[in-house]
PDB file of N, CA and C in Angstrom:
ATOM      1  N   UNK A   1      27.681  -2.124   3.182  1.00 36.00           N
ATOM      2  CA  UNK A   1      26.464  -1.326   3.167  1.00 36.00           C
ATOM      3  C   UNK A   1      26.590  -0.185   4.157  1.00 36.00           C
ATOM      4  N   UNK A   2      26.097   0.965   3.790  1.00 42.00           N
ATOM      5  CA  UNK A   2      26.072   2.119   4.678  1.00 42.00           C
ATOM      6  C   UNK A   2      24.737   2.826   4.470  1.00 42.00           C
ATOM      7  N   UNK A   3      23.904   2.791   5.473  1.00 55.00           N
ATOM      8  CA  UNK A   3      22.601   3.437   5.353  1.00 55.00           C
ATOM      9  C   UNK A   3      21.746   2.780   4.290  1.00 55.00           C
ATOM     10  N   UNK A   4      21.289   3.576   3.356  1.00 59.00           N
ATOM     11  CA  UNK A   4      20.416   3.094   2.295  1.00 59.00           C
ATOM     12  C   UNK A   4      21.147   2.919   0.970  1.00 59.00           C
ATOM     13  N   UNK A   5      22.462   2.751   1.024  1.00 62.00           N
ATOM     14  CA  UNK A   5      23.247   2.614  -0.190  1.00 62.00           C
ATOM     15  C   UNK A   5      24.020   1.302  -0.150  1.00 62.00           C
ATOM     16  N   UNK A   6      23.969   0.558  -1.252  1.00 64.00           N
ATOM     17  CA  UNK A   6      24.710  -0.695  -1.368  1.00 64.00           C
ATOM     18  C   UNK A   6      25.736  -0.564  -2.479  1.00 64.00           C
ATOM     19  N   UNK A   7      26.813  -1.283  -2.346  1.00 67.00           N
ATOM     20  CA  UNK A   7      27.771  -1.386  -3.443  1.00 67.00           C
ATOM     21  C   UNK A   7      27.190  -2.395  -4.422  1.00 67.00           C
ATOM     22  N   UNK A   8      27.032  -1.986  -5.673  1.00 70.00           N
ATOM     23  CA  UNK A   8      26.384  -2.817  -6.667  1.00 70.00           C
ATOM     24  C   UNK A   8      27.254  -3.897  -7.263  1.00 70.00           C
ATOM     25  N   UNK A   9      28.494  -3.974  -6.889  1.00 72.00           N
ATOM     26  CA  UNK A   9      29.384  -4.991  -7.452  1.00 72.00           C
ATOM     27  C   UNK A   9      30.311  -4.391  -8.488  1.00 72.00           C
ATOM     28  N   UNK A  10      31.108  -5.234  -9.093  1.00 73.00           N
ATOM     29  CA  UNK A  10      32.082  -4.781 -10.081  1.00 73.00           C
ATOM     30  C   UNK A  10      31.411  -4.036 -11.230  1.00 73.00           C
ATOM     31  N   UNK A  11      31.800  -2.803 -11.401  1.00 71.00           N
ATOM     32  CA  UNK A  11      31.305  -2.004 -12.509  1.00 71.00           C
ATOM     33  C   UNK A  11      29.912  -1.444 -12.353  1.00 71.00           C
ATOM     34  N   UNK A  12      29.234  -1.751 -11.264  1.00 70.00           N
ATOM     35  CA  UNK A  12      27.853  -1.280 -11.094  1.00 70.00           C
ATOM     36  C   UNK A  12      27.754  -0.005 -10.262  1.00 70.00           C
ATOM     37  N   UNK A  13      28.760   0.284  -9.469  1.00 71.00           N
ATOM     38  CA  UNK A  13      28.703   1.474  -8.640  1.00 71.00           C
ATOM     39  C   UNK A  13      27.802   1.299  -7.436  1.00 71.00           C
ATOM     40  N   UNK A  14      27.286   2.426  -6.936  1.00 67.00           N
ATOM     41  CA  UNK A  14      26.428   2.421  -5.759  1.00 67.00           C
ATOM     42  C   UNK A  14      24.962   2.353  -6.168  1.00 67.00           C
ATOM     43  N   UNK A  15      24.159   1.713  -5.325  1.00 67.00           N
ATOM     44  CA  UNK A  15      22.732   1.556  -5.596  1.00 67.00           C
ATOM     45  C   UNK A  15      21.956   2.015  -4.373  1.00 67.00           C
ATOM     46  N   UNK A  16      21.036   2.976  -4.561  1.00 64.00           N
ATOM     47  CA  UNK A  16      20.162   3.422  -3.479  1.00 64.00           C
ATOM     48  C   UNK A  16      19.020   2.434  -3.350  1.00 64.00           C
ATOM     49  N   UNK A  17      18.814   1.863  -2.159  1.00 65.00           N
ATOM     50  CA  UNK A  17      17.743   0.880  -1.981  1.00 65.00           C
ATOM     51  C   UNK A  17      16.472   1.501  -1.435  1.00 65.00           C
ATOM     52  N   UNK A  18      16.567   2.660  -0.844  1.00 62.00           N
ATOM     53  CA  UNK A  18      15.395   3.381  -0.358  1.00 62.00           C
ATOM     54  C   UNK A  18      15.745   4.860  -0.365  1.00 62.00           C
ATOM     55  N   UNK A  19      15.567   5.500  -1.508  1.00 55.00           N
ATOM     56  CA  UNK A  19      16.018   6.889  -1.616  1.00 55.00           C
ATOM     57  C   UNK A  19      15.143   7.900  -0.889  1.00 55.00           C
ATOM     58  N   UNK A  20      14.049   7.453  -0.247  1.00 58.00           N
ATOM     59  CA  UNK A  20      13.152   8.386   0.417  1.00 58.00           C
ATOM     60  C   UNK A  20      13.027   8.103   1.906  1.00 58.00           C
ATOM     61  N   UNK A  21      14.105   8.171   2.654  1.00 57.00           N
ATOM     62  CA  UNK A  21      13.947   7.912   4.086  1.00 57.00           C
ATOM     63  C   UNK A  21      13.070   8.997   4.715  1.00 57.00           C
ATOM     64  N   UNK A  22      12.185   8.582   5.603  1.00 60.00           N
ATOM     65  CA  UNK A  22      11.307   9.549   6.257  1.00 60.00           C
ATOM     66  C   UNK A  22      10.768   8.956   7.556  1.00 60.00           C
ATOM     67  N   UNK A  23      10.181   9.822   8.322  1.00 70.00           N
ATOM     68  CA  UNK A  23       9.504   9.413   9.538  1.00 70.00           C
ATOM     69  C   UNK A  23       8.013   9.531   9.296  1.00 70.00           C
ATOM     70  N   UNK A  24       7.255   8.628   9.844  1.00 77.00           N
ATOM     71  CA  UNK A  24       5.821   8.708   9.671  1.00 77.00           C
ATOM     72  C   UNK A  24       5.149   7.477  10.233  1.00 77.00           C
ATOM     73  N   UNK A  25       3.896   7.342   9.899  1.00 84.00           N
ATOM     74  CA  UNK A  25       3.084   6.235  10.383  1.00 84.00           C
ATOM     75  C   UNK A  25       3.540   4.938   9.713  1.00 84.00           C
ATOM     76  N   UNK A  26       4.024   3.965  10.480  1.00 80.00           N
ATOM     77  CA  UNK A  26       4.470   2.702   9.882  1.00 80.00           C
ATOM     78  C   UNK A  26       3.356   1.976   9.125  1.00 80.00           C
ATOM     79  N   UNK A  27       2.116   2.210   9.509  1.00 89.00           N
ATOM     80  CA  UNK A  27       1.003   1.549   8.820  1.00 89.00           C
ATOM     81  C   UNK A  27       0.888   2.029   7.374  1.00 89.00           C
ATOM     82  N   UNK A  28       1.359   3.240   7.090  1.00 90.00           N
ATOM     83  CA  UNK A  28       1.310   3.753   5.728  1.00 90.00           C
ATOM     84  C   UNK A  28       2.208   2.928   4.806  1.00 90.00           C
ATOM     85  N   UNK A  29       3.334   2.464   5.334  1.00 84.00           N
ATOM     86  CA  UNK A  29       4.247   1.651   4.535  1.00 84.00           C
ATOM     87  C   UNK A  29       3.613   0.337   4.087  1.00 84.00           C
ATOM     88  N   UNK A  30       2.628  -0.132   4.820  1.00 87.00           N
ATOM     89  CA  UNK A  30       1.977  -1.403   4.473  1.00 87.00           C
ATOM     90  C   UNK A  30       1.082  -1.271   3.248  1.00 87.00           C
ATOM     91  N   UNK A  31       0.649  -0.059   2.926  1.00 90.00           N
ATOM     92  CA  UNK A  31      -0.298   0.146   1.827  1.00 90.00           C
ATOM     93  C   UNK A  31       0.221  -0.432   0.515  1.00 90.00           C
ATOM     94  N   UNK A  32       1.470  -0.161   0.180  1.00 87.00           N
ATOM     95  CA  UNK A  32       2.023  -0.671  -1.075  1.00 87.00           C
ATOM     96  C   UNK A  32       1.951  -2.192  -1.144  1.00 87.00           C
ATOM     97  N   UNK A  33       2.201  -2.831  -0.033  1.00 85.00           N
ATOM     98  CA  UNK A  33       2.215  -4.289  -0.004  1.00 85.00           C
ATOM     99  C   UNK A  33       0.822  -4.884  -0.105  1.00 85.00           C
ATOM    100  N   UNK A  34      -0.143  -4.284   0.550  1.00 91.00           N
ATOM    101  CA  UNK A  34      -1.468  -4.910   0.580  1.00 91.00           C
ATOM    102  C   UNK A  34      -2.357  -4.500  -0.583  1.00 91.00           C
ATOM    103  N   UNK A  35      -2.067  -3.374  -1.227  1.00 90.00           N
ATOM    104  CA  UNK A  35      -2.870  -2.969  -2.376  1.00 90.00           C
ATOM    105  C   UNK A  35      -2.226  -3.335  -3.708  1.00 90.00           C
ATOM    106  N   UNK A  36      -1.009  -3.822  -3.689  1.00 86.00           N
ATOM    107  CA  UNK A  36      -0.270  -4.078  -4.929  1.00 86.00           C
ATOM    108  C   UNK A  36      -1.017  -4.993  -5.886  1.00 86.00           C
ATOM    109  N   UNK A  37      -1.674  -6.001  -5.381  1.00 84.00           N
ATOM    110  CA  UNK A  37      -2.395  -6.942  -6.244  1.00 84.00           C
ATOM    111  C   UNK A  37      -3.864  -6.583  -6.405  1.00 84.00           C
ATOM    112  N   UNK A  38      -4.266  -5.426  -5.856  1.00 86.00           N
ATOM    113  CA  UNK A  38      -5.665  -5.039  -5.953  1.00 86.00           C
ATOM    114  C   UNK A  38      -6.548  -6.022  -5.201  1.00 86.00           C
ATOM    115  N   UNK A  39      -7.753  -6.185  -5.685  1.00 89.00           N
ATOM    116  CA  UNK A  39      -8.655  -7.145  -5.081  1.00 89.00           C
ATOM    117  C   UNK A  39      -9.786  -6.500  -4.315  1.00 89.00           C
ATOM    118  N   UNK A  40     -10.621  -7.341  -3.812  1.00 92.00           N
ATOM    119  CA  UNK A  40     -11.781  -6.907  -3.056  1.00 92.00           C
ATOM    120  C   UNK A  40     -11.374  -6.433  -1.664  1.00 92.00           C
ATOM    121  N   UNK A  41     -12.332  -5.858  -0.965  1.00 94.00           N
ATOM    122  CA  UNK A  41     -12.079  -5.463   0.430  1.00 94.00           C
ATOM    123  C   UNK A  41     -11.627  -6.671   1.240  1.00 94.00           C
ATOM    124  N   UNK A  42     -12.283  -7.790   1.036  1.00 95.00           N
ATOM    125  CA  UNK A  42     -11.932  -8.995   1.790  1.00 95.00           C
ATOM    126  C   UNK A  42     -10.489  -9.425   1.497  1.00 95.00           C
ATOM    127  N   UNK A  43     -10.079  -9.390   0.241  1.00 95.00           N
ATOM    128  CA  UNK A  43      -8.712  -9.786  -0.122  1.00 95.00           C
ATOM    129  C   UNK A  43      -7.689  -8.850   0.512  1.00 95.00           C
ATOM    130  N   UNK A  44      -7.985  -7.567   0.493  1.00 95.00           N
ATOM    131  CA  UNK A  44      -7.070  -6.585   1.087  1.00 95.00           C
ATOM    132  C   UNK A  44      -7.002  -6.774   2.602  1.00 95.00           C
ATOM    133  N   UNK A  45      -8.158  -6.983   3.236  1.00 96.00           N
ATOM    134  CA  UNK A  45      -8.187  -7.226   4.676  1.00 96.00           C
ATOM    135  C   UNK A  45      -7.387  -8.482   5.031  1.00 96.00           C
ATOM    136  N   UNK A  46      -7.478  -9.514   4.199  1.00 96.00           N
ATOM    137  CA  UNK A  46      -6.712 -10.742   4.449  1.00 96.00           C
ATOM    138  C   UNK A  46      -5.209 -10.478   4.353  1.00 96.00           C
ATOM    139  N   UNK A  47      -4.797  -9.679   3.372  1.00 95.00           N
ATOM    140  CA  UNK A  47      -3.369  -9.369   3.249  1.00 95.00           C
ATOM    141  C   UNK A  47      -2.887  -8.522   4.425  1.00 95.00           C
ATOM    142  N   UNK A  48      -3.734  -7.613   4.898  1.00 96.00           N
ATOM    143  CA  UNK A  48      -3.374  -6.814   6.075  1.00 96.00           C
ATOM    144  C   UNK A  48      -3.179  -7.738   7.275  1.00 96.00           C
ATOM    145  N   UNK A  49      -4.119  -8.641   7.479  1.00 96.00           N
ATOM    146  CA  UNK A  49      -4.021  -9.565   8.622  1.00 96.00           C
ATOM    147  C   UNK A  49      -2.765 -10.429   8.511  1.00 96.00           C
ATOM    148  N   UNK A  50      -2.475 -10.913   7.309  1.00 94.00           N
ATOM    149  CA  UNK A  50      -1.279 -11.732   7.100  1.00 94.00           C
ATOM    150  C   UNK A  50      -0.022 -10.929   7.432  1.00 94.00           C
ATOM    151  N   UNK A  51       0.048  -9.703   6.931  1.00 92.00           N
ATOM    152  CA  UNK A  51       1.224  -8.866   7.175  1.00 92.00           C
ATOM    153  C   UNK A  51       1.337  -8.481   8.645  1.00 92.00           C
ATOM    154  N   UNK A  52       0.207  -8.163   9.286  1.00 93.00           N
ATOM    155  CA  UNK A  52       0.223  -7.787  10.710  1.00 93.00           C
ATOM    156  C   UNK A  52       0.689  -8.949  11.575  1.00 93.00           C
ATOM    157  N   UNK A  53       0.437 -10.165  11.136  1.00 93.00           N
ATOM    158  CA  UNK A  53       0.905 -11.327  11.873  1.00 93.00           C
ATOM    159  C   UNK A  53       2.409 -11.536  11.778  1.00 93.00           C
ATOM    160  N   UNK A  54       3.029 -10.827  10.859  1.00 90.00           N
ATOM    161  CA  UNK A  54       4.466 -10.987  10.648  1.00 90.00           C
ATOM    162  C   UNK A  54       5.284  -9.747  10.979  1.00 90.00           C
ATOM    163  N   UNK A  55       4.624  -8.606  11.122  1.00 86.00           N
ATOM    164  CA  UNK A  55       5.320  -7.362  11.448  1.00 86.00           C
ATOM    165  C   UNK A  55       4.867  -6.855  12.811  1.00 86.00           C
ATOM    166  N   UNK A  56       5.741  -6.925  13.746  1.00 86.00           N
ATOM    167  CA  UNK A  56       5.427  -6.475  15.103  1.00 86.00           C
ATOM    168  C   UNK A  56       5.056  -4.996  15.079  1.00 86.00           C
ATOM    169  N   UNK A  57       3.958  -4.685  15.711  1.00 87.00           N
ATOM    170  CA  UNK A  57       3.542  -3.296  15.856  1.00 87.00           C
ATOM    171  C   UNK A  57       2.682  -2.757  14.732  1.00 87.00           C
ATOM    172  N   UNK A  58       2.428  -3.547  13.686  1.00 91.00           N
ATOM    173  CA  UNK A  58       1.571  -3.057  12.606  1.00 91.00           C
ATOM    174  C   UNK A  58       0.122  -3.089  13.072  1.00 91.00           C
ATOM    175  N   UNK A  59      -0.514  -1.942  13.090  1.00 95.00           N
ATOM    176  CA  UNK A  59      -1.906  -1.811  13.507  1.00 95.00           C
ATOM    177  C   UNK A  59      -2.798  -2.048  12.284  1.00 95.00           C
ATOM    178  N   UNK A  60      -3.527  -3.170  12.249  1.00 96.00           N
ATOM    179  CA  UNK A  60      -4.360  -3.475  11.087  1.00 96.00           C
ATOM    180  C   UNK A  60      -5.411  -2.404  10.796  1.00 96.00           C
ATOM    181  N   UNK A  61      -5.980  -1.808  11.827  1.00 96.00           N
ATOM    182  CA  UNK A  61      -6.986  -0.766  11.630  1.00 96.00           C
ATOM    183  C   UNK A  61      -6.413   0.461  10.942  1.00 96.00           C
ATOM    184  N   UNK A  62      -5.233   0.869  11.360  1.00 95.00           N
ATOM    185  CA  UNK A  62      -4.578   2.018  10.725  1.00 95.00           C
ATOM    186  C   UNK A  62      -4.157   1.679   9.298  1.00 95.00           C
ATOM    187  N   UNK A  63      -3.673   0.454   9.076  1.00 96.00           N
ATOM    188  CA  UNK A  63      -3.294   0.046   7.724  1.00 96.00           C
ATOM    189  C   UNK A  63      -4.520   0.083   6.802  1.00 96.00           C
ATOM    190  N   UNK A  64      -5.652  -0.399   7.295  1.00 96.00           N
ATOM    191  CA  UNK A  64      -6.890  -0.370   6.508  1.00 96.00           C
ATOM    192  C   UNK A  64      -7.310   1.067   6.210  1.00 96.00           C
ATOM    193  N   UNK A  65      -7.224   1.952   7.201  1.00 95.00           N
ATOM    194  CA  UNK A  65      -7.592   3.355   6.983  1.00 95.00           C
ATOM    195  C   UNK A  65      -6.707   3.991   5.911  1.00 95.00           C
ATOM    196  N   UNK A  66      -5.416   3.684   5.939  1.00 95.00           N
ATOM    197  CA  UNK A  66      -4.507   4.201   4.910  1.00 95.00           C
ATOM    198  C   UNK A  66      -4.856   3.610   3.546  1.00 95.00           C
ATOM    199  N   UNK A  67      -5.242   2.348   3.506  1.00 95.00           N
ATOM    200  CA  UNK A  67      -5.646   1.734   2.242  1.00 95.00           C
ATOM    201  C   UNK A  67      -6.868   2.441   1.676  1.00 95.00           C
ATOM    202  N   UNK A  68      -7.833   2.736   2.538  1.00 95.00           N
ATOM    203  CA  UNK A  68      -9.036   3.428   2.082  1.00 95.00           C
ATOM    204  C   UNK A  68      -8.691   4.799   1.500  1.00 95.00           C
ATOM    205  N   UNK A  69      -7.828   5.539   2.178  1.00 93.00           N
ATOM    206  CA  UNK A  69      -7.448   6.873   1.709  1.00 93.00           C
ATOM    207  C   UNK A  69      -6.656   6.795   0.411  1.00 93.00           C
ATOM    208  N   UNK A  70      -5.755   5.854   0.323  1.00 93.00           N
ATOM    209  CA  UNK A  70      -4.908   5.718  -0.848  1.00 93.00           C
ATOM    210  C   UNK A  70      -5.687   5.165  -2.045  1.00 93.00           C
ATOM    211  N   UNK A  71      -6.695   4.368  -1.779  1.00 93.00           N
ATOM    212  CA  UNK A  71      -7.496   3.784  -2.854  1.00 93.00           C
ATOM    213  C   UNK A  71      -8.142   4.864  -3.720  1.00 93.00           C
ATOM    214  N   UNK A  72      -8.479   5.996  -3.141  1.00 91.00           N
ATOM    215  CA  UNK A  72      -9.061   7.108  -3.907  1.00 91.00           C
ATOM    216  C   UNK A  72      -8.069   7.567  -4.971  1.00 91.00           C
ATOM    217  N   UNK A  73      -6.840   7.789  -4.565  1.00 91.00           N
ATOM    218  CA  UNK A  73      -5.808   8.263  -5.488  1.00 91.00           C
ATOM    219  C   UNK A  73      -5.538   7.221  -6.570  1.00 91.00           C
ATOM    220  N   UNK A  74      -5.435   5.973  -6.168  1.00 90.00           N
ATOM    221  CA  UNK A  74      -5.171   4.901  -7.134  1.00 90.00           C
ATOM    222  C   UNK A  74      -6.333   4.799  -8.124  1.00 90.00           C
ATOM    223  N   UNK A  75      -7.561   4.867  -7.623  1.00 90.00           N
ATOM    224  CA  UNK A  75      -8.734   4.752  -8.495  1.00 90.00           C
ATOM    225  C   UNK A  75      -8.758   5.874  -9.531  1.00 90.00           C
ATOM    226  N   UNK A  76      -8.504   7.096  -9.106  1.00 91.00           N
ATOM    227  CA  UNK A  76      -8.509   8.225 -10.044  1.00 91.00           C
ATOM    228  C   UNK A  76      -7.423   8.039 -11.103  1.00 91.00           C
ATOM    229  N   UNK A  77      -6.241   7.631 -10.666  1.00 90.00           N
ATOM    230  CA  UNK A  77      -5.142   7.395 -11.607  1.00 90.00           C
ATOM    231  C   UNK A  77      -5.517   6.320 -12.626  1.00 90.00           C
ATOM    232  N   UNK A  78      -6.100   5.224 -12.143  1.00 88.00           N
ATOM    233  CA  UNK A  78      -6.510   4.152 -13.054  1.00 88.00           C
ATOM    234  C   UNK A  78      -7.617   4.605 -13.998  1.00 88.00           C
ATOM    235  N   UNK A  79      -8.580   5.353 -13.489  1.00 89.00           N
ATOM    236  CA  UNK A  79      -9.678   5.816 -14.338  1.00 89.00           C
ATOM    237  C   UNK A  79      -9.171   6.742 -15.436  1.00 89.00           C
ATOM    238  N   UNK A  80      -8.216   7.598 -15.109  1.00 90.00           N
ATOM    239  CA  UNK A  80      -7.661   8.514 -16.109  1.00 90.00           C
ATOM    240  C   UNK A  80      -6.860   7.746 -17.161  1.00 90.00           C
ATOM    241  N   UNK A  81      -6.057   6.803 -16.715  1.00 88.00           N
ATOM    242  CA  UNK A  81      -5.170   6.111 -17.654  1.00 88.00           C
ATOM    243  C   UNK A  81      -5.833   4.965 -18.415  1.00 88.00           C
ATOM    244  N   UNK A  82      -6.770   4.262 -17.764  1.00 85.00           N
ATOM    245  CA  UNK A  82      -7.342   3.072 -18.402  1.00 85.00           C
ATOM    246  C   UNK A  82      -8.857   3.090 -18.525  1.00 85.00           C
ATOM    247  N   UNK A  83      -9.483   4.042 -17.892  1.00 86.00           N
ATOM    248  CA  UNK A  83     -10.943   4.046 -17.893  1.00 86.00           C
ATOM    249  C   UNK A  83     -11.469   3.058 -16.868  1.00 86.00           C
ATOM    250  N   UNK A  84     -12.761   2.796 -16.967  1.00 87.00           N
ATOM    251  CA  UNK A  84     -13.359   1.858 -16.017  1.00 87.00           C
ATOM    252  C   UNK A  84     -12.914   0.445 -16.352  1.00 87.00           C
ATOM    253  N   UNK A  85     -12.358  -0.222 -15.368  1.00 87.00           N
ATOM    254  CA  UNK A  85     -11.946  -1.611 -15.502  1.00 87.00           C
ATOM    255  C   UNK A  85     -12.035  -2.249 -14.125  1.00 87.00           C
ATOM    256  N   UNK A  86     -11.826  -3.550 -14.016  1.00 89.00           N
ATOM    257  CA  UNK A  86     -11.965  -4.201 -12.710  1.00 89.00           C
ATOM    258  C   UNK A  86     -11.070  -3.603 -11.619  1.00 89.00           C
ATOM    259  N   UNK A  87      -9.842  -3.242 -11.965  1.00 88.00           N
ATOM    260  CA  UNK A  87      -8.920  -2.701 -10.948  1.00 88.00           C
ATOM    261  C   UNK A  87      -9.407  -1.357 -10.416  1.00 88.00           C
ATOM    262  N   UNK A  88      -9.861  -0.476 -11.306  1.00 88.00           N
ATOM    263  CA  UNK A  88     -10.357   0.824 -10.832  1.00 88.00           C
ATOM    264  C   UNK A  88     -11.635   0.658 -10.024  1.00 88.00           C
ATOM    265  N   UNK A  89     -12.487  -0.281 -10.425  1.00 91.00           N
ATOM    266  CA  UNK A  89     -13.723  -0.542  -9.674  1.00 91.00           C
ATOM    267  C   UNK A  89     -13.413  -1.070  -8.272  1.00 91.00           C
ATOM    268  N   UNK A  90     -12.411  -1.949  -8.154  1.00 92.00           N
ATOM    269  CA  UNK A  90     -12.023  -2.466  -6.838  1.00 92.00           C
ATOM    270  C   UNK A  90     -11.515  -1.345  -5.937  1.00 92.00           C
ATOM    271  N   UNK A  91     -10.686  -0.460  -6.491  1.00 91.00           N
ATOM    272  CA  UNK A  91     -10.159   0.645  -5.685  1.00 91.00           C
ATOM    273  C   UNK A  91     -11.274   1.610  -5.288  1.00 91.00           C
ATOM    274  N   UNK A  92     -12.209   1.874  -6.192  1.00 91.00           N
ATOM    275  CA  UNK A  92     -13.347   2.733  -5.844  1.00 91.00           C
ATOM    276  C   UNK A  92     -14.186   2.112  -4.735  1.00 91.00           C
ATOM    277  N   UNK A  93     -14.390   0.804  -4.801  1.00 93.00           N
ATOM    278  CA  UNK A  93     -15.176   0.123  -3.764  1.00 93.00           C
ATOM    279  C   UNK A  93     -14.497   0.246  -2.405  1.00 93.00           C
ATOM    280  N   UNK A  94     -13.166   0.105  -2.374  1.00 94.00           N
ATOM    281  CA  UNK A  94     -12.435   0.246  -1.107  1.00 94.00           C
ATOM    282  C   UNK A  94     -12.519   1.684  -0.616  1.00 94.00           C
ATOM    283  N   UNK A  95     -12.388   2.637  -1.525  1.00 91.00           N
ATOM    284  CA  UNK A  95     -12.480   4.051  -1.136  1.00 91.00           C
ATOM    285  C   UNK A  95     -13.858   4.366  -0.546  1.00 91.00           C
ATOM    286  N   UNK A  96     -14.910   3.816  -1.135  1.00 91.00           N
ATOM    287  CA  UNK A  96     -16.266   4.070  -0.649  1.00 91.00           C
ATOM    288  C   UNK A  96     -16.501   3.507   0.750  1.00 91.00           C
ATOM    289  N   UNK A  97     -15.751   2.478   1.133  1.00 91.00           N
ATOM    290  CA  UNK A  97     -15.966   1.920   2.459  1.00 91.00           C
ATOM    291  C   UNK A  97     -15.668   2.949   3.547  1.00 91.00           C
ATOM    292  N   UNK A  98     -14.778   3.905   3.254  1.00 84.00           N
ATOM    293  CA  UNK A  98     -14.468   4.948   4.237  1.00 84.00           C
ATOM    294  C   UNK A  98     -15.691   5.819   4.489  1.00 84.00           C
ATOM    295  N   UNK A  99     -16.423   6.157   3.419  1.00 80.00           N
ATOM    296  CA  UNK A  99     -17.621   6.983   3.563  1.00 80.00           C
ATOM    297  C   UNK A  99     -18.719   6.212   4.290  1.00 80.00           C
ATOM    298  N   UNK A 100     -18.805   4.915   4.007  1.00 81.00           N
ATOM    299  CA  UNK A 100     -19.832   4.096   4.651  1.00 81.00           C
ATOM    300  C   UNK A 100     -19.579   3.907   6.138  1.00 81.00           C
ATOM    301  N   UNK A 101     -18.300   3.913   6.530  1.00 79.00           N
ATOM    302  CA  UNK A 101     -17.948   3.697   7.938  1.00 79.00           C
ATOM    303  C   UNK A 101     -18.090   4.951   8.788  1.00 79.00           C
ATOM    304  N   UNK A 102     -18.130   6.118   8.121  1.00 70.00           N
ATOM    305  CA  UNK A 102     -18.207   7.358   8.922  1.00 70.00           C
ATOM    306  C   UNK A 102     -19.604   7.846   9.104  1.00 70.00           C
TER     307      UNK A 102
END
């Protein structure tokens, strides 16, 4: 292994495992993990707490703020592609919590 590239084995060639290396807020990386299954605010908060207990330095408050910001984008994407459904409603509810907190 060298950097973000692995040898894929016989006949497979090289495989990029993270083609987008970047610097930024580590809490942003948690968003994919905690929003992947959707769910209510409580479910997302529980996943953040679980992940923060296993990743040193993960700030749960910052992870939640990133989830709120990202939920807007996810909700719009879901509404355009699928219309109103439980997943888009959950993301909208999480997005609205940002407005309620400010």
